[in-house]
Short mmCIF file of C-alpha atoms in Angstrom, two decimals:
data_model
loop_
_atom_site.label_atom_id
_atom_site.label_comp_id
_atom_site.label_asym_id
_atom_site.label_seq_id
_atom_site.Cartn_x
_atom_site.Cartn_y
_atom_site.Cartn_z
CA MET A 89 -36.77 -10.23 12.60
CA LYS A 90 -37.55 -7.53 15.09
CA ASP A 91 -38.95 -3.93 14.46
CA LEU A 92 -36.58 -1.54 16.38
CA GLY A 93 -38.61 1.54 15.51
CA GLU A 94 -37.60 4.56 13.69
CA LEU A 95 -33.86 4.94 12.86
CA LYS A 96 -32.16 7.42 15.14
CA PHE A 97 -28.43 6.39 15.24
CA PHE A 98 -26.55 4.09 13.00
CA LEU A 99 -22.74 3.55 12.91
CA GLY A 100 -21.94 6.87 14.41
CA ILE A 101 -24.35 8.75 12.21
CA GLU A 102 -27.29 10.60 13.88
CA VAL A 103 -30.53 10.56 11.88
CA SER A 104 -33.17 13.18 12.56
CA ARG A 105 -36.56 13.36 10.68
CA SER A 106 -38.98 16.16 10.27
CA GLN A 107 -41.65 17.37 7.90
CA LYS A 108 -38.90 19.17 5.82
CA GLY A 109 -36.68 16.12 5.49
CA ILE A 110 -33.91 14.06 6.99
CA LEU A 111 -30.83 15.47 8.60
CA MET A 112 -27.80 13.09 8.83
CA CYS A 113 -24.87 14.33 11.10
CA GLN A 114 -21.98 12.99 13.20
CA SER A 115 -22.02 15.42 16.06
CA LYS A 116 -21.50 12.90 18.85
CA TYR A 117 -18.63 11.45 16.87
CA THR A 118 -17.15 15.00 16.29
CA VAL A 119 -17.40 16.00 19.92
CA GLU A 120 -15.71 12.65 20.86
CA LEU A 121 -12.85 13.14 18.29
CA VAL A 122 -12.29 16.66 19.54
CA SER A 123 -12.14 15.60 23.09
CA GLU A 124 -9.85 12.62 22.56
CA ILE A 125 -7.33 14.87 20.55
CA GLY A 126 -7.34 17.20 23.54
CA LEU A 127 -8.55 20.28 21.70
CA SER A 128 -11.80 20.80 23.67
CA GLY A 129 -10.55 24.25 24.94
CA CYS A 130 -9.10 25.59 21.76
CA LYS A 131 -10.49 28.28 19.52
CA PRO A 132 -12.43 26.88 16.47
CA ALA A 133 -10.88 27.60 12.94
CA SER A 134 -13.22 29.25 10.49
CA THR A 135 -11.81 27.12 7.57
CA PRO A 136 -10.49 23.58 7.38
CA ILE A 137 -7.20 24.82 5.72
CA GLU A 138 -5.55 28.11 4.87
CA PHE A 139 -6.04 29.49 1.37
CA ASN A 140 -3.48 28.30 -1.06
CA TYR A 141 -1.48 26.20 1.51
CA LYS A 142 0.55 23.50 -0.09
CA LEU A 143 1.80 20.46 1.45
CA THR A 144 4.94 18.68 0.19
CA SER A 145 6.42 15.21 0.94
CA LEU A 146 9.82 14.46 2.61
CA GLU A 147 11.28 13.36 -0.74
CA PHE A 148 10.29 16.66 -2.40
CA ASP A 149 11.90 18.60 0.51
CA LYS A 150 15.15 16.61 0.32
CA TYR A 151 15.36 17.22 -3.39
CA PHE A 152 14.62 20.82 -3.47
CA ASN A 153 15.76 21.79 0.06
CA HIS A 154 12.32 23.20 0.72
CA ASN A 155 12.04 23.97 4.50
CA SER A 156 13.54 20.66 5.39
CA GLU A 157 15.15 22.05 8.65
CA LEU A 158 11.92 23.67 9.93
CA ASP A 159 9.54 20.81 8.91
CA LYS A 160 10.72 17.54 10.30
CA GLU A 161 9.20 14.09 9.98
CA LEU A 162 6.98 12.89 12.86
CA THR A 163 8.63 10.49 15.12
CA ASP A 164 5.33 8.60 15.70
CA SER A 165 3.37 8.54 12.55
CA SER A 166 0.46 6.40 14.09
CA LYS A 167 -1.22 9.46 15.80
CA TYR A 168 -1.33 11.15 12.25
CA GLN A 169 -2.72 7.99 10.55
CA ILE A 170 -5.45 7.44 13.21
CA LEU A 171 -6.47 11.11 13.03
CA VAL A 172 -6.65 11.11 9.24
CA ARG A 173 -8.73 7.76 9.23
CA ARG A 174 -11.13 9.19 11.66
CA LEU A 175 -11.44 12.42 9.56
CA LEU A 176 -12.00 10.26 6.62
CA TYR A 177 -14.89 8.49 8.24
CA LEU A 178 -16.41 11.98 9.18
CA THR A 179 -16.40 12.98 5.37
CA ILE A 180 -19.47 10.64 5.10
CA THR A 181 -21.61 13.46 6.43
CA ARG A 182 -19.23 16.47 6.12
CA PRO A 183 -18.40 17.22 2.41
CA ASP A 184 -16.79 20.52 3.55
CA ILE A 185 -13.58 18.67 4.78
CA ALA A 186 -13.51 16.10 2.00
CA PHE A 187 -10.93 18.11 0.09
CA VAL A 188 -8.59 18.60 2.95
CA VAL A 189 -8.71 14.96 4.04
CA GLN A 190 -7.97 14.12 0.28
CA VAL A 191 -4.87 16.41 0.57
CA LEU A 192 -3.75 14.79 3.80
CA SER A 193 -4.13 11.21 2.82
CA PRO A 194 -1.15 10.75 0.60
CA PHE A 195 1.21 11.58 3.40
CA MET A 196 0.14 8.55 5.65
CA HIS A 197 3.38 6.77 5.62
CA SER A 198 5.68 9.60 6.17
CA PRO A 199 3.95 12.52 7.77
CA LYS A 200 5.65 15.77 8.67
CA LYS A 201 5.00 18.39 11.45
CA SER A 202 3.04 20.51 8.84
CA HIS A 203 0.82 17.72 7.89
CA MET A 204 -0.10 17.07 11.52
CA GLU A 205 -0.62 20.98 11.98
CA VAL A 206 -3.13 20.98 9.04
CA ALA A 207 -4.87 17.72 10.40
CA LEU A 208 -5.33 19.50 13.79
CA ARG A 209 -6.68 22.75 12.08
CA VAL A 210 -9.37 20.44 10.44
CA VAL A 211 -10.22 19.23 14.04
CA ARG A 212 -10.32 22.90 15.20
CA HIS A 213 -12.83 23.60 12.34
CA ILE A 214 -15.11 20.65 12.99
CA LYS A 215 -15.15 21.71 16.56
CA GLY A 216 -16.86 24.97 15.62
CA THR A 217 -19.24 23.20 13.19
CA ALA A 218 -20.04 19.98 15.07
CA GLY A 219 -23.74 20.20 14.21
CA LEU A 220 -23.35 20.39 10.41
CA GLY A 221 -24.31 17.40 8.38
CA LEU A 222 -26.27 16.33 5.27
CA PHE A 223 -29.86 17.47 4.74
CA MET A 224 -32.16 15.43 2.47
CA PRO A 225 -35.24 17.53 1.77
CA SER A 226 -38.62 15.71 1.52
CA SER A 227 -39.74 17.96 -1.36
CA ARG A 228 -40.07 16.42 -4.76
CA CYS A 229 -37.42 17.22 -7.21
CA SER A 230 -36.06 15.75 -10.50
CA ASN A 231 -33.14 17.83 -11.44
CA LEU A 232 -29.54 16.48 -11.16
CA VAL A 233 -26.93 19.29 -11.02
CA SER A 234 -23.19 18.69 -10.88
CA PHE A 235 -20.44 21.15 -10.26
CA CYS A 236 -16.72 20.65 -10.92
CA ASP A 237 -13.71 22.85 -10.38
CA SER A 238 -10.08 22.33 -11.23
CA GLY A 239 -6.77 23.72 -10.12
CA TRP A 240 -4.67 23.36 -13.29
CA GLY A 241 -1.08 22.24 -12.42
CA SER A 242 -1.78 23.03 -8.61
CA CYS A 243 0.00 20.08 -7.21
CA VAL A 244 3.47 21.34 -6.23
CA GLU A 245 5.30 18.06 -6.56
CA THR A 246 3.81 16.51 -9.68
CA ARG A 247 2.37 19.70 -11.49
CA LYS A 248 -0.87 17.71 -11.98
CA SER A 249 -4.31 19.24 -11.83
CA VAL A 250 -6.41 18.83 -8.61
CA THR A 251 -10.16 18.44 -9.35
CA GLY A 252 -13.15 18.56 -7.08
CA HIS A 253 -16.74 17.91 -7.74
CA ILE A 254 -20.11 17.78 -5.95
CA VAL A 255 -23.33 16.31 -7.29
CA ASN A 256 -26.81 17.54 -6.16
CA PHE A 257 -30.14 15.87 -6.69
CA GLY A 258 -32.42 18.80 -6.06
CA ASN A 259 -31.17 20.42 -2.86
CA ALA A 260 -29.56 17.25 -1.61
CA VAL A 261 -25.87 16.42 -1.93
CA ILE A 262 -25.51 12.91 -3.13
CA SER A 263 -21.78 12.78 -4.07
#
């Protein structure tokens, strides 16, 4: 066994320690992702998705004739799949994009143009916030706080509820 010293970088996650706590971020991974997608020169988006923006599947569009002419299926779904997988890995240290990635994930097998546009908006959002991450404060704390929100019947296709949650241990996000 060999002592490699203090942890600085592990599986794409940068770890920085200070007296106040530990910061985990994926800024290098984020910059590489933005560069590979070709959005280095674009303007950053302030939010990962527009307010009340609803995505639908191809089957839903065929049945209800909902923008089926304007919103075509992507000819090459592999680019969308790769992008969503990379965004999913980024949610380890970026809970702010976790909801949007959850919304994009069900469309992996038959993505449409609108799905790709939302995924690219997420990339534009993380471009402007590349240095964000999770901060684990060094201060002692023993309170566990959980927040939950639900949009009753907010799924356009199934009319099911969409729920999100966050769990904090003191000031640190743990789930």
